[in-house]
PDB file of C-alpha atoms in Angstrom:
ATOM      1  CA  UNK A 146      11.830 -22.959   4.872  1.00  0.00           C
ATOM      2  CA  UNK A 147      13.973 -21.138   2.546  1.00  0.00           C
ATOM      3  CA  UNK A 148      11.919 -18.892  -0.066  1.00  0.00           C
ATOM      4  CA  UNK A 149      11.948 -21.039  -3.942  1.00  0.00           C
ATOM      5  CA  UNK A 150      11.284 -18.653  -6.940  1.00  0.00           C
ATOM      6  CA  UNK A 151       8.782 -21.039  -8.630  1.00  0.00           C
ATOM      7  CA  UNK A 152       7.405 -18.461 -10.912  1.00  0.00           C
ATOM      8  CA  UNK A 153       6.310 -19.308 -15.000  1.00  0.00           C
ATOM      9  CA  UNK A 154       9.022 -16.885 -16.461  1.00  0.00           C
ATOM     10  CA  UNK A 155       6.772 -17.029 -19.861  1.00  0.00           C
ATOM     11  CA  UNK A 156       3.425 -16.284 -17.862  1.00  0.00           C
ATOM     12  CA  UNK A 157       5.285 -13.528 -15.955  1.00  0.00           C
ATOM     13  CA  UNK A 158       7.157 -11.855 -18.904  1.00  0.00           C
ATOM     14  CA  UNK A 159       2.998 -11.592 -20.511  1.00  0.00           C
ATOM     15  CA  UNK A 160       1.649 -10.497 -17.354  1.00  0.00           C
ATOM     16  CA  UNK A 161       4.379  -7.295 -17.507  1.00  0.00           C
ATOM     17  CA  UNK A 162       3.655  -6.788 -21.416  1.00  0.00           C
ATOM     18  CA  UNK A 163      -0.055  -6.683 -20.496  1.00  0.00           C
ATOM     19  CA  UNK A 164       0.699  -4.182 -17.163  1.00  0.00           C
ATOM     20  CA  UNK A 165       2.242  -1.296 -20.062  1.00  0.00           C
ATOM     21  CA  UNK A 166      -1.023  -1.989 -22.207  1.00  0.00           C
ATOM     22  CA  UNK A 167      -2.812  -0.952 -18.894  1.00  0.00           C
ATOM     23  CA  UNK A 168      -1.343   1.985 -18.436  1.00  0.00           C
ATOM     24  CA  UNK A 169      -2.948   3.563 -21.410  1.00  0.00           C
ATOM     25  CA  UNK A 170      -5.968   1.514 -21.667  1.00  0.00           C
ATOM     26  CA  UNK A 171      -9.018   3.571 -22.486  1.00  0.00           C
ATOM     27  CA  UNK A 172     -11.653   1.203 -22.536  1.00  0.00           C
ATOM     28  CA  UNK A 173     -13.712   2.890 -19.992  1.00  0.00           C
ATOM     29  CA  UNK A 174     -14.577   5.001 -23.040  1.00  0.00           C
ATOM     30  CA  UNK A 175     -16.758   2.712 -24.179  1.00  0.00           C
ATOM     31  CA  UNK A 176     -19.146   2.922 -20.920  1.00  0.00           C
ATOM     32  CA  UNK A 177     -18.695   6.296 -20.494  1.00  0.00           C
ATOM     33  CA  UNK A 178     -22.689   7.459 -21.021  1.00  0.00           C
ATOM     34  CA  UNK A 179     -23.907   4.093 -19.104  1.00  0.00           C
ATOM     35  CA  UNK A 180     -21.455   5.111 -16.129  1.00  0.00           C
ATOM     36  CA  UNK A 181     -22.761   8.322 -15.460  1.00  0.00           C
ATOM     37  CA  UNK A 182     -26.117   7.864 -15.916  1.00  0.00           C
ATOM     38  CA  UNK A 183     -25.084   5.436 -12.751  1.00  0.00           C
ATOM     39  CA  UNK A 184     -23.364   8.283 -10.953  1.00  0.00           C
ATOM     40  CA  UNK A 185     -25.304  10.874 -11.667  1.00  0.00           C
ATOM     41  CA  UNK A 186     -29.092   8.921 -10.598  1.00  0.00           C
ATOM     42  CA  UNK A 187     -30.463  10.849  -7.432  1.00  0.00           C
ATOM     43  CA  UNK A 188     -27.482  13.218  -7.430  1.00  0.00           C
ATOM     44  CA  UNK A 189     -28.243  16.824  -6.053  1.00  0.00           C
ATOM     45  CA  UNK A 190     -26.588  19.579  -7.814  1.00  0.00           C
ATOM     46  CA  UNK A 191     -24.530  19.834 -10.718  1.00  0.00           C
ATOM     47  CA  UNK A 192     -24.543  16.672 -12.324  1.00  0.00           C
ATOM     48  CA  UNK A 193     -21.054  14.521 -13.316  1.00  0.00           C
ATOM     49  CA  UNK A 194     -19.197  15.211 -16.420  1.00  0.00           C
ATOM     50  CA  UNK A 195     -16.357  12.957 -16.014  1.00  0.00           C
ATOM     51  CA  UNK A 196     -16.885   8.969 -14.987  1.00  0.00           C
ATOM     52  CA  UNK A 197     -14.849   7.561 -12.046  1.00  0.00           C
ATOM     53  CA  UNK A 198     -13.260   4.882 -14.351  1.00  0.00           C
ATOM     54  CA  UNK A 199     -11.985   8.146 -16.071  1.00  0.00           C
ATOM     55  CA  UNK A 200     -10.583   9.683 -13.033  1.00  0.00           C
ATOM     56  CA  UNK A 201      -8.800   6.831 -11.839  1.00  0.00           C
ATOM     57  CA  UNK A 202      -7.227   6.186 -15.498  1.00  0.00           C
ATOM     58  CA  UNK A 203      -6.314   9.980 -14.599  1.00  0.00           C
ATOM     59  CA  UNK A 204      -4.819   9.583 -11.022  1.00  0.00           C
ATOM     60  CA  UNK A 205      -2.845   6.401 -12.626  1.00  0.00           C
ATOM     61  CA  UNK A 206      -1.538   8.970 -14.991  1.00  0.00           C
ATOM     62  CA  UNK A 207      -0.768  11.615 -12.210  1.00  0.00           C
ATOM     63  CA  UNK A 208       1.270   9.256 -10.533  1.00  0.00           C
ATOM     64  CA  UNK A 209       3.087   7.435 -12.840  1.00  0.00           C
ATOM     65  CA  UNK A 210       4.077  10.090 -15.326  1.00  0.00           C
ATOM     66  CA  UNK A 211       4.586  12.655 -12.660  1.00  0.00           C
ATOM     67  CA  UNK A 212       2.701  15.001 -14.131  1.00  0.00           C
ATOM     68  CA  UNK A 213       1.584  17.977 -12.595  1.00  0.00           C
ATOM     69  CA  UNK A 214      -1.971  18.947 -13.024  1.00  0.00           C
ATOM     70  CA  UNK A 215      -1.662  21.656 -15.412  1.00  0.00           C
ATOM     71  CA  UNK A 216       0.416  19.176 -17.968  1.00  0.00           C
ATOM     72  CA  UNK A 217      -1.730  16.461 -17.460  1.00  0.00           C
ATOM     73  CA  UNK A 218      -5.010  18.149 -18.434  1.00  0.00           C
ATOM     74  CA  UNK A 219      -2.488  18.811 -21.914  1.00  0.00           C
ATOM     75  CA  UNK A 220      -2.064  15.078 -21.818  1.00  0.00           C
ATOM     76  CA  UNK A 221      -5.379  13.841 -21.565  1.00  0.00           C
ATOM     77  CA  UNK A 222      -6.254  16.262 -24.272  1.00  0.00           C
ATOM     78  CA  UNK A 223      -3.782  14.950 -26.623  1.00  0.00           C
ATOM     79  CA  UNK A 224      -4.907  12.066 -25.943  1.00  0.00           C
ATOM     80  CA  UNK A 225      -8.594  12.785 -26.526  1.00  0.00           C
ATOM     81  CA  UNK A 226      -7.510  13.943 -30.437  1.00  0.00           C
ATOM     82  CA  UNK A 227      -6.817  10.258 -30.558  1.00  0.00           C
ATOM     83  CA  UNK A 228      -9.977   8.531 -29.025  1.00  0.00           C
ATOM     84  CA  UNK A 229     -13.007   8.985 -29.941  1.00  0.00           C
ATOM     85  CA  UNK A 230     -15.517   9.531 -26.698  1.00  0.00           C
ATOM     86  CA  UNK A 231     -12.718  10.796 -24.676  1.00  0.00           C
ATOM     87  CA  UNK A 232     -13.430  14.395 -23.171  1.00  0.00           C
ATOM     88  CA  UNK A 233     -10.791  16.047 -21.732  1.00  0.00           C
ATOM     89  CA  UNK A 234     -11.197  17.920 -18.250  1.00  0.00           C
ATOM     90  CA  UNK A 235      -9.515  20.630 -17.211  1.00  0.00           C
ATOM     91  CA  UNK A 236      -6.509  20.993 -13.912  1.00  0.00           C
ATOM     92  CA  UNK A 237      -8.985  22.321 -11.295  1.00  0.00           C
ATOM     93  CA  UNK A 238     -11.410  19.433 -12.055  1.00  0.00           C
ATOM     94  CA  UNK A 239      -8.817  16.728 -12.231  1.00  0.00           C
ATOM     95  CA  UNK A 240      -7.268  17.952  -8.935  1.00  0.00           C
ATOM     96  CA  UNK A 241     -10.646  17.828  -7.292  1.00  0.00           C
ATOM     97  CA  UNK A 242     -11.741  14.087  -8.351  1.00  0.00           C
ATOM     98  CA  UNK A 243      -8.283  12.724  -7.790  1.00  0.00           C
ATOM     99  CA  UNK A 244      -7.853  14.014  -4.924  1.00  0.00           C
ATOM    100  CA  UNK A 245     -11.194  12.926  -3.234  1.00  0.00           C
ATOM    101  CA  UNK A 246     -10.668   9.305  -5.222  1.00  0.00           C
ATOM    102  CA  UNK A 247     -12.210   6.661  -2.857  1.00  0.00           C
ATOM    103  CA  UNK A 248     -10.445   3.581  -3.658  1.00  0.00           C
ATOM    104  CA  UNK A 249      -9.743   0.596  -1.378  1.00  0.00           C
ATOM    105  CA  UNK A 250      -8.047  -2.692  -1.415  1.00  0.00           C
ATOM    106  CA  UNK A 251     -10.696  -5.646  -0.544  1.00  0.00           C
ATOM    107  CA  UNK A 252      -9.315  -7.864   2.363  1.00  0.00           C
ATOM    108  CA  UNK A 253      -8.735 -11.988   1.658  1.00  0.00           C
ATOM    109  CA  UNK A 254     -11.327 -14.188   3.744  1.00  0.00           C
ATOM    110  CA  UNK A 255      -8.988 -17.163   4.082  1.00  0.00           C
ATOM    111  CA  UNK A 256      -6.190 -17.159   6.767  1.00  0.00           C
ATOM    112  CA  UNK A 257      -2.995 -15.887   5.462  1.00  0.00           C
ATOM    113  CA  UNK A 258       0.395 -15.302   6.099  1.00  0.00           C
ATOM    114  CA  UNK A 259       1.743 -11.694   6.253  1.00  0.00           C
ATOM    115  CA  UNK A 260       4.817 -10.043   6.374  1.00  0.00           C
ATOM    116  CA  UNK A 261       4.941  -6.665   8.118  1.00  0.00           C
ATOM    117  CA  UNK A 262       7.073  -3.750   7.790  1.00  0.00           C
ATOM    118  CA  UNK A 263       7.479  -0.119   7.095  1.00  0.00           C
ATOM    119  CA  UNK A 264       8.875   2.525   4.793  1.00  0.00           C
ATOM    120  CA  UNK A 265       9.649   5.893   4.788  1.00  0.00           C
ATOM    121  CA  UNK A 266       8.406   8.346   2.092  1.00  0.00           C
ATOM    122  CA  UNK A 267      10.053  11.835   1.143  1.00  0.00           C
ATOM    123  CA  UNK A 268       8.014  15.198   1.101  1.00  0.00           C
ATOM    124  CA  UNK A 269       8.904  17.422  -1.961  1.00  0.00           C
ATOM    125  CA  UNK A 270       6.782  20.427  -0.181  1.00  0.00           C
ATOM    126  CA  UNK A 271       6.951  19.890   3.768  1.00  0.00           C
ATOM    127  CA  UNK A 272       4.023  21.786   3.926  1.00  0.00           C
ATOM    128  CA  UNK A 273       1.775  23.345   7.198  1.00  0.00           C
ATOM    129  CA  UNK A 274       1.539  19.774   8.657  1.00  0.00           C
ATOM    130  CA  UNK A 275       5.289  18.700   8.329  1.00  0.00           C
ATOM    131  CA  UNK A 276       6.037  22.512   9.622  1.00  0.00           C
ATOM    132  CA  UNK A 277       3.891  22.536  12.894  1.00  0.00           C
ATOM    133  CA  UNK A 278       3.120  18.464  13.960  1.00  0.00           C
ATOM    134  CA  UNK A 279       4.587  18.922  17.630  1.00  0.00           C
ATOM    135  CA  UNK A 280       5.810  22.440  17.340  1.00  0.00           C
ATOM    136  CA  UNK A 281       8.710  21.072  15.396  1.00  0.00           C
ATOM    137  CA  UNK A 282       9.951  21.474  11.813  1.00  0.00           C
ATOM    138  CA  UNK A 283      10.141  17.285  10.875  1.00  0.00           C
ATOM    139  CA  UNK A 284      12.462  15.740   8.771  1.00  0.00           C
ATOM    140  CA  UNK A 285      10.612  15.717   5.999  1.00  0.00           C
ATOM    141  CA  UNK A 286       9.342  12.360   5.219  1.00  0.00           C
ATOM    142  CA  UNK A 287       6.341  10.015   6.251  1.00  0.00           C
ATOM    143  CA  UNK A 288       5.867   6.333   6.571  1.00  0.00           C
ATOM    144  CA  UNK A 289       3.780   3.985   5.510  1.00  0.00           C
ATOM    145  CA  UNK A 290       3.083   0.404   7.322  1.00  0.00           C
ATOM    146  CA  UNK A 291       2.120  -2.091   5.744  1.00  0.00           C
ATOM    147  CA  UNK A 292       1.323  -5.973   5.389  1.00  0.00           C
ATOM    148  CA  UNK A 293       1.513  -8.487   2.676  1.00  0.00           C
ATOM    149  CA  UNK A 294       0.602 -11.669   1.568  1.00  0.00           C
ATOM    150  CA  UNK A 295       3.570 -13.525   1.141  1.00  0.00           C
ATOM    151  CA  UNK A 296       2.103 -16.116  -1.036  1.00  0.00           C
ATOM    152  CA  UNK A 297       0.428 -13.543  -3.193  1.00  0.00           C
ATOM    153  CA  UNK A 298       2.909 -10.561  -2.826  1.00  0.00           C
ATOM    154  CA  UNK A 299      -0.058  -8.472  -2.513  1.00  0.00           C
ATOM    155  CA  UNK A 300      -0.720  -5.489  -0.211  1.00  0.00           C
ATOM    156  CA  UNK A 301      -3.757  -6.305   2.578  1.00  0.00           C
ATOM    157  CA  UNK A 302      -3.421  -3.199   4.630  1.00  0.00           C
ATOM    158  CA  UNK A 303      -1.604  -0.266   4.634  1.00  0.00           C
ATOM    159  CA  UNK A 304      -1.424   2.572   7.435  1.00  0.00           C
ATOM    160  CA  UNK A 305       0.065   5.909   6.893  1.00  0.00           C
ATOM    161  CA  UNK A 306       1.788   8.078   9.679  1.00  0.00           C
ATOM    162  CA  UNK A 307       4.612  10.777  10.267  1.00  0.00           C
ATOM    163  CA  UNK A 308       7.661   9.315  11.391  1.00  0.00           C
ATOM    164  CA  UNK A 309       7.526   9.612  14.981  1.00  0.00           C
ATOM    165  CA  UNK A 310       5.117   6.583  15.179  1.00  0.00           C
ATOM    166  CA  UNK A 311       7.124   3.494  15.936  1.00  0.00           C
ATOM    167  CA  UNK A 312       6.403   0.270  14.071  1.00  0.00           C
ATOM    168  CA  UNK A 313       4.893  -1.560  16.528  1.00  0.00           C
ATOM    169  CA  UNK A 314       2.222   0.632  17.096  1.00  0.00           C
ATOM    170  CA  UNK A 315       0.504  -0.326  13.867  1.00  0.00           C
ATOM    171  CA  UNK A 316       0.569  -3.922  14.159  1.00  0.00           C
ATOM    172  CA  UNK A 317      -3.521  -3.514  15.630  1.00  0.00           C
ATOM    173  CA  UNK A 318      -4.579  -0.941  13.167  1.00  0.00           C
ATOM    174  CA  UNK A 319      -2.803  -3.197  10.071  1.00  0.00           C
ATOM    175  CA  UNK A 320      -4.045  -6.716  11.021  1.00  0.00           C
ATOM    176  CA  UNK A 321      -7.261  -5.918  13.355  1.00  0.00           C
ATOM    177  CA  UNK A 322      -9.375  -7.248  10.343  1.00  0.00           C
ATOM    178  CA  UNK A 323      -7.009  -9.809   8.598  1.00  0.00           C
ATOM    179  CA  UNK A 324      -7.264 -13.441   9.083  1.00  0.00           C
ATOM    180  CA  UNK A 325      -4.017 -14.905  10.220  1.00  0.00           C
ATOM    181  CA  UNK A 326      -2.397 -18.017  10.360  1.00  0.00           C
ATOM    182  CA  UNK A 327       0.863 -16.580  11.176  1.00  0.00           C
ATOM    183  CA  UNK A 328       3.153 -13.392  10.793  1.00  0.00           C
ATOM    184  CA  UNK A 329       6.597 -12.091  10.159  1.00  0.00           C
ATOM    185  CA  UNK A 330       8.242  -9.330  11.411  1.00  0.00           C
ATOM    186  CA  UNK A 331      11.393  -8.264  12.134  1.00  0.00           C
ATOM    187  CA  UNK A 332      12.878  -7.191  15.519  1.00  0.00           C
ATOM    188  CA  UNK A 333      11.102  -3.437  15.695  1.00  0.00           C
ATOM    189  CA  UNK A 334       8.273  -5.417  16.685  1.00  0.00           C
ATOM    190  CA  UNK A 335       9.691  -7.623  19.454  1.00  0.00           C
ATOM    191  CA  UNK A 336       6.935  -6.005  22.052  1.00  0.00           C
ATOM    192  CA  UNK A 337       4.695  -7.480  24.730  1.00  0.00           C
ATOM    193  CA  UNK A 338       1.974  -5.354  23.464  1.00  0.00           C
ATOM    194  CA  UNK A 339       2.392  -6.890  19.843  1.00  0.00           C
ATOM    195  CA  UNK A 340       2.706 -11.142  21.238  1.00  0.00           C
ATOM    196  CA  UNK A 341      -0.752 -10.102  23.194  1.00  0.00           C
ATOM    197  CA  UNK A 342      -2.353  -8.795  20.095  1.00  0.00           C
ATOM    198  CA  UNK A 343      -1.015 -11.674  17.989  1.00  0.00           C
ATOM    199  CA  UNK A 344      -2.319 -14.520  20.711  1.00  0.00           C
ATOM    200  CA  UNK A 345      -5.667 -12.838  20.499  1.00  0.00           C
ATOM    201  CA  UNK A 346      -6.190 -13.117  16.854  1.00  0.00           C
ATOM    202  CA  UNK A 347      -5.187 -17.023  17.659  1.00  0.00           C
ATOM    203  CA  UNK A 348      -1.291 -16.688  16.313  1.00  0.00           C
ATOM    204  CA  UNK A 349       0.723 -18.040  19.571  1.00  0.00           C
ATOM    205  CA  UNK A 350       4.128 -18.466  17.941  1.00  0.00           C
ATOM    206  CA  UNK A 351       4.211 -15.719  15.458  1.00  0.00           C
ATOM    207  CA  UNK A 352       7.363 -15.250  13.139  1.00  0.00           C
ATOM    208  CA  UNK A 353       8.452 -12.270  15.212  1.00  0.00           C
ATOM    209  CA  UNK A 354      12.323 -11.872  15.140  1.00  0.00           C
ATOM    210  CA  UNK A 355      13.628 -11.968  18.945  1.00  0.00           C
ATOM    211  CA  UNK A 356      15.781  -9.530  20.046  1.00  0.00           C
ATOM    212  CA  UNK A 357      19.674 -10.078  21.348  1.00  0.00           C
ATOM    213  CA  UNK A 358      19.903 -10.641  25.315  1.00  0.00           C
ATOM    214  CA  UNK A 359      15.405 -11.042  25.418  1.00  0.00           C
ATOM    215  CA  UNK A 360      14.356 -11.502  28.929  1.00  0.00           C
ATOM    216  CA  UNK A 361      11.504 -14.347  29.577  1.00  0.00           C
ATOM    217  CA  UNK A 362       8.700 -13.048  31.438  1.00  0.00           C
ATOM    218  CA  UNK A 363       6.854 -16.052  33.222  1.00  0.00           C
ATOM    219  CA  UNK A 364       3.458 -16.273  31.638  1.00  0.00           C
ATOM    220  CA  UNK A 365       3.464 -13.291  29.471  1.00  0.00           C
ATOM    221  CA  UNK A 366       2.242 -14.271  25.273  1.00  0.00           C
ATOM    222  CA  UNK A 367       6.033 -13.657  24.352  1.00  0.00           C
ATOM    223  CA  UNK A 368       7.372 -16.177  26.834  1.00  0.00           C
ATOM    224  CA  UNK A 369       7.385 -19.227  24.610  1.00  0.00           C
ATOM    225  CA  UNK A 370       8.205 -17.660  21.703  1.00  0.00           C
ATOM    226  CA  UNK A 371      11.154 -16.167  23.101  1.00  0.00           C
ATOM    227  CA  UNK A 372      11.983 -19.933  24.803  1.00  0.00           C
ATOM    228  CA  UNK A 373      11.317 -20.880  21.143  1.00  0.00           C
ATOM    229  CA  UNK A 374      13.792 -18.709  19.348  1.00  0.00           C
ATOM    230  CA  UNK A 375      16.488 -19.247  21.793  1.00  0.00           C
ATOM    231  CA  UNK A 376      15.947 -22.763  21.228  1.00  0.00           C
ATOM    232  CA  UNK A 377      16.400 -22.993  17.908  1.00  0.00           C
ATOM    233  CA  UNK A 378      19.127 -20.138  17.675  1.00  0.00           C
ATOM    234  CA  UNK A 379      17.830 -17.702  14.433  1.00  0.00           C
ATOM    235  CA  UNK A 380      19.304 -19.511  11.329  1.00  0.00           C
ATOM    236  CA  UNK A 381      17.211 -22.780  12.422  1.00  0.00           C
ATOM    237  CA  UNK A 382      13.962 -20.675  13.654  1.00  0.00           C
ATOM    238  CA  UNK A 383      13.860 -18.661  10.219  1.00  0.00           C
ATOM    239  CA  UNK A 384      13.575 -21.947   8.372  1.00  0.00           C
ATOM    240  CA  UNK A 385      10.860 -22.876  10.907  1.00  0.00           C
ATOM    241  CA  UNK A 386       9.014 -19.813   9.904  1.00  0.00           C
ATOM    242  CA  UNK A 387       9.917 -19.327   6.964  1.00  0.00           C
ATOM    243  CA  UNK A 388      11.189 -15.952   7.588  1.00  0.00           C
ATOM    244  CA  UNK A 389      12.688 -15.066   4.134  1.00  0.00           C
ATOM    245  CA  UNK A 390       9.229 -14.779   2.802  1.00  0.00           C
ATOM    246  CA  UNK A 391       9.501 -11.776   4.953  1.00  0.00           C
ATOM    247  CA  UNK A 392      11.136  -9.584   2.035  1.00  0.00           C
ATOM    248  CA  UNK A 393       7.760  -9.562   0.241  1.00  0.00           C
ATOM    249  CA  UNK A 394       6.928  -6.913   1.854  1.00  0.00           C
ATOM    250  CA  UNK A 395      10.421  -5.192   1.130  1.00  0.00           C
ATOM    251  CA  UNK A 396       9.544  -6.067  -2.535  1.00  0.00           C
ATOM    252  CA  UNK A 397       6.266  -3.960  -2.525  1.00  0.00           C
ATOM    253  CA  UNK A 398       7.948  -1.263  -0.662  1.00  0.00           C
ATOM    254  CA  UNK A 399      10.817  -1.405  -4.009  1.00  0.00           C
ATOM    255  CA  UNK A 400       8.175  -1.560  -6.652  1.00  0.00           C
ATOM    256  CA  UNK A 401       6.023   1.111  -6.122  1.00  0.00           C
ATOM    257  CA  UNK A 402       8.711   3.453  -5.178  1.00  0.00           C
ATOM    258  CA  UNK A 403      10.243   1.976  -8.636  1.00  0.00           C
ATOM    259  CA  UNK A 404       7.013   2.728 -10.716  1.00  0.00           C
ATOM    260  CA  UNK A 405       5.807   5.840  -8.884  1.00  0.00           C
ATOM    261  CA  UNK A 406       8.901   7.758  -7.262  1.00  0.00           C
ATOM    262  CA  UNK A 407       9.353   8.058  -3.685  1.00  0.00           C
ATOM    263  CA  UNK A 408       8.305  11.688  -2.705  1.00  0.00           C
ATOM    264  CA  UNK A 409       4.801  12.654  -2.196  1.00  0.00           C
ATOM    265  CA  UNK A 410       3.848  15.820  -3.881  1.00  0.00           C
ATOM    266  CA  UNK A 411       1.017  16.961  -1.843  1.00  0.00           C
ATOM    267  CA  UNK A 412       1.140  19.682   1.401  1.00  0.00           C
ATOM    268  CA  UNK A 413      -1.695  18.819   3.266  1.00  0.00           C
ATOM    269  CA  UNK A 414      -1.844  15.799   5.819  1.00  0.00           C
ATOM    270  CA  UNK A 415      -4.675  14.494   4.390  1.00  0.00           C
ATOM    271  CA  UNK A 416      -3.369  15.382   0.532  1.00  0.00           C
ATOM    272  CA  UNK A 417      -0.337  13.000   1.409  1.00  0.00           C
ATOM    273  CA  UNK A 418      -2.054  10.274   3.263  1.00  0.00           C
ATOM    274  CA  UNK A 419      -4.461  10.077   0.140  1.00  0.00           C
ATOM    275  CA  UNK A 420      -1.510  10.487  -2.313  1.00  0.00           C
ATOM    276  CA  UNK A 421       0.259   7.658  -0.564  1.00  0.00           C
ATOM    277  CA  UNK A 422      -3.217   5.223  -0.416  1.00  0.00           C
ATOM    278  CA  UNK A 423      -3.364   5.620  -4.179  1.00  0.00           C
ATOM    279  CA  UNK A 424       0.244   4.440  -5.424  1.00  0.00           C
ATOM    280  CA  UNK A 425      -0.311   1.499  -3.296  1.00  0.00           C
ATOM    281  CA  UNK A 426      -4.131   1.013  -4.537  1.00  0.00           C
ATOM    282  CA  UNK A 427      -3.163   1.206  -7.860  1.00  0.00           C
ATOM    283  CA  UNK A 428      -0.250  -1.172  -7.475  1.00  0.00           C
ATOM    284  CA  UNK A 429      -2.564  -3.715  -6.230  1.00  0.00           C
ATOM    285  CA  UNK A 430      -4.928  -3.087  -9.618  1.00  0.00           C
ATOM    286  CA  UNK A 431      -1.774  -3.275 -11.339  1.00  0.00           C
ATOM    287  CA  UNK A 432      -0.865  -7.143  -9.850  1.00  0.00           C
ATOM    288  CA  UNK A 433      -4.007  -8.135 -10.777  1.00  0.00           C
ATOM    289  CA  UNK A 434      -3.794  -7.498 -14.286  1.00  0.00           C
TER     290      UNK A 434
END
């Protein structure tokens, strides 16, 4: 079935006006106190200063200004001259919270339809990890697998890796949790390995583009769906599928790079792979605004 762009062009032109009001909403001032008396009940040690709603309005900052940390403790203090209740907190402790930001998308509950895929993303500082992964100096870049709800255009799950991983690798880790009623992929993940996964979460004819010249293997998961595509020929199985709903997750891929650059700033392994999980987390906040 060929994708239809059936969107309310007057709901969606509000729905971006509202997105810029969100990037400079400060309306967790207004629970500041109530927050940290929250976070700071039963704490050992130094108590709080700064609420996690306050952080996370900072790490939206970080990432979509491109500010280093240094400038954006000068922006949130500009800022604070502005609004009353806002304390500003200084590089070191911004660095800290962002960086050890615990945020996570919440998985659907009803079956969905995903489209899979991944993306690479540069490294401005290769950094001790890039430098000695496998005794080799890598390329330079990471990626980041990922799955989407076509209907929704929203993120489920996301993996992050270097870039010797192959794609079809992180089919398990993406969808081992998410409720399926069928996905699409392109022909990276044309593997035995990914049909027998697929038949075990109850998808038997998933929208998995078929290689040229595939070989049927008598009994194997990717038998009939192989005897399916060839059957059909591609331009009659996409519309069976609906395969062009698989450039949703090309979409997301374009947007955040769009919003918040395509480099990742930090050195570390773990820096990155947290750096990465929070432009996509806050994309997914941003949808939903």
């Amino acid at each position: 079935m060929a994708y239809e762009d059936n969107r309310n062009w007057r709901e969606y032109n509000e729905k971006l006006v509202r997105r810029g009001w969100f990037y400079l909403s400060t309306d967790f001032v207004n629970n500041w106190d109530e927050e940290l008396l929250k976070m700071n009940k039963n704490k050992n040690g130094r108590p709080y200063r700064y609420p996690e709603t306050f952080i996370q309005f900072c790490g939206l900052a970080y990432a979509f200004l491109h500010l280093p940390y240094r400038q954006l403790e000068g922006f949130i203090q500009a800022l604070s001259g502005f609004v009353p209740g806002l304390l500003a907190a200084d590089y070191s402790t911004l660095w800290q919270r962002i960086t050890n930001l615990e945020l996570n998308i919440p998985i659907p509950d009803n079956d969905l339809v995903v489209a899979v895929d991944s993306t690479g993303m540069k490294v401005t500082n290769r950094g001790d990890w890039m430098r000695e992964s496998h005794g080799v100096e890598r390329r330079g870049w990471i990626k980041v697998h990922i799955a989407v709800d076509v209907e929704t255009r929203k993120p489920v799950t996301f993996e992050i890796t270097d870039e010797t991983v192959t794609d079809h690798e992180m089919v398990k880790p993406l969808l081992e949790d998410v409720k399926l009623e069928d996905s699409l992929m392109d022909g990276a993940y044309d593997k035995e390995g990914v049909f027998d996964f697929m038949k075990e979460k109850g998808v038997d004819m998933p929208g998995i583009k078929i290689r040229k010249n595939a070989i049927v293997k008598a009994g194997s998961s990717r038998a009939e769906p192989v005897l399916e595509f060839m059957k059909y020929g591609y331009h009659s199985w996409k519309i069976v599928h609906g395969y062009g709903r698989r450039w949703a997750a090309e979409s997301v891929f374009s947007a955040i790079k769009r919003i918040f650059g395509e480099t990742v700033r930090a050195t570390s392994k773990e820096g990155m792979i947290r750096e990465v999980r929070r432009m996509f987390t806050f994309y997914t906040i941003i949808l939903s605004v």
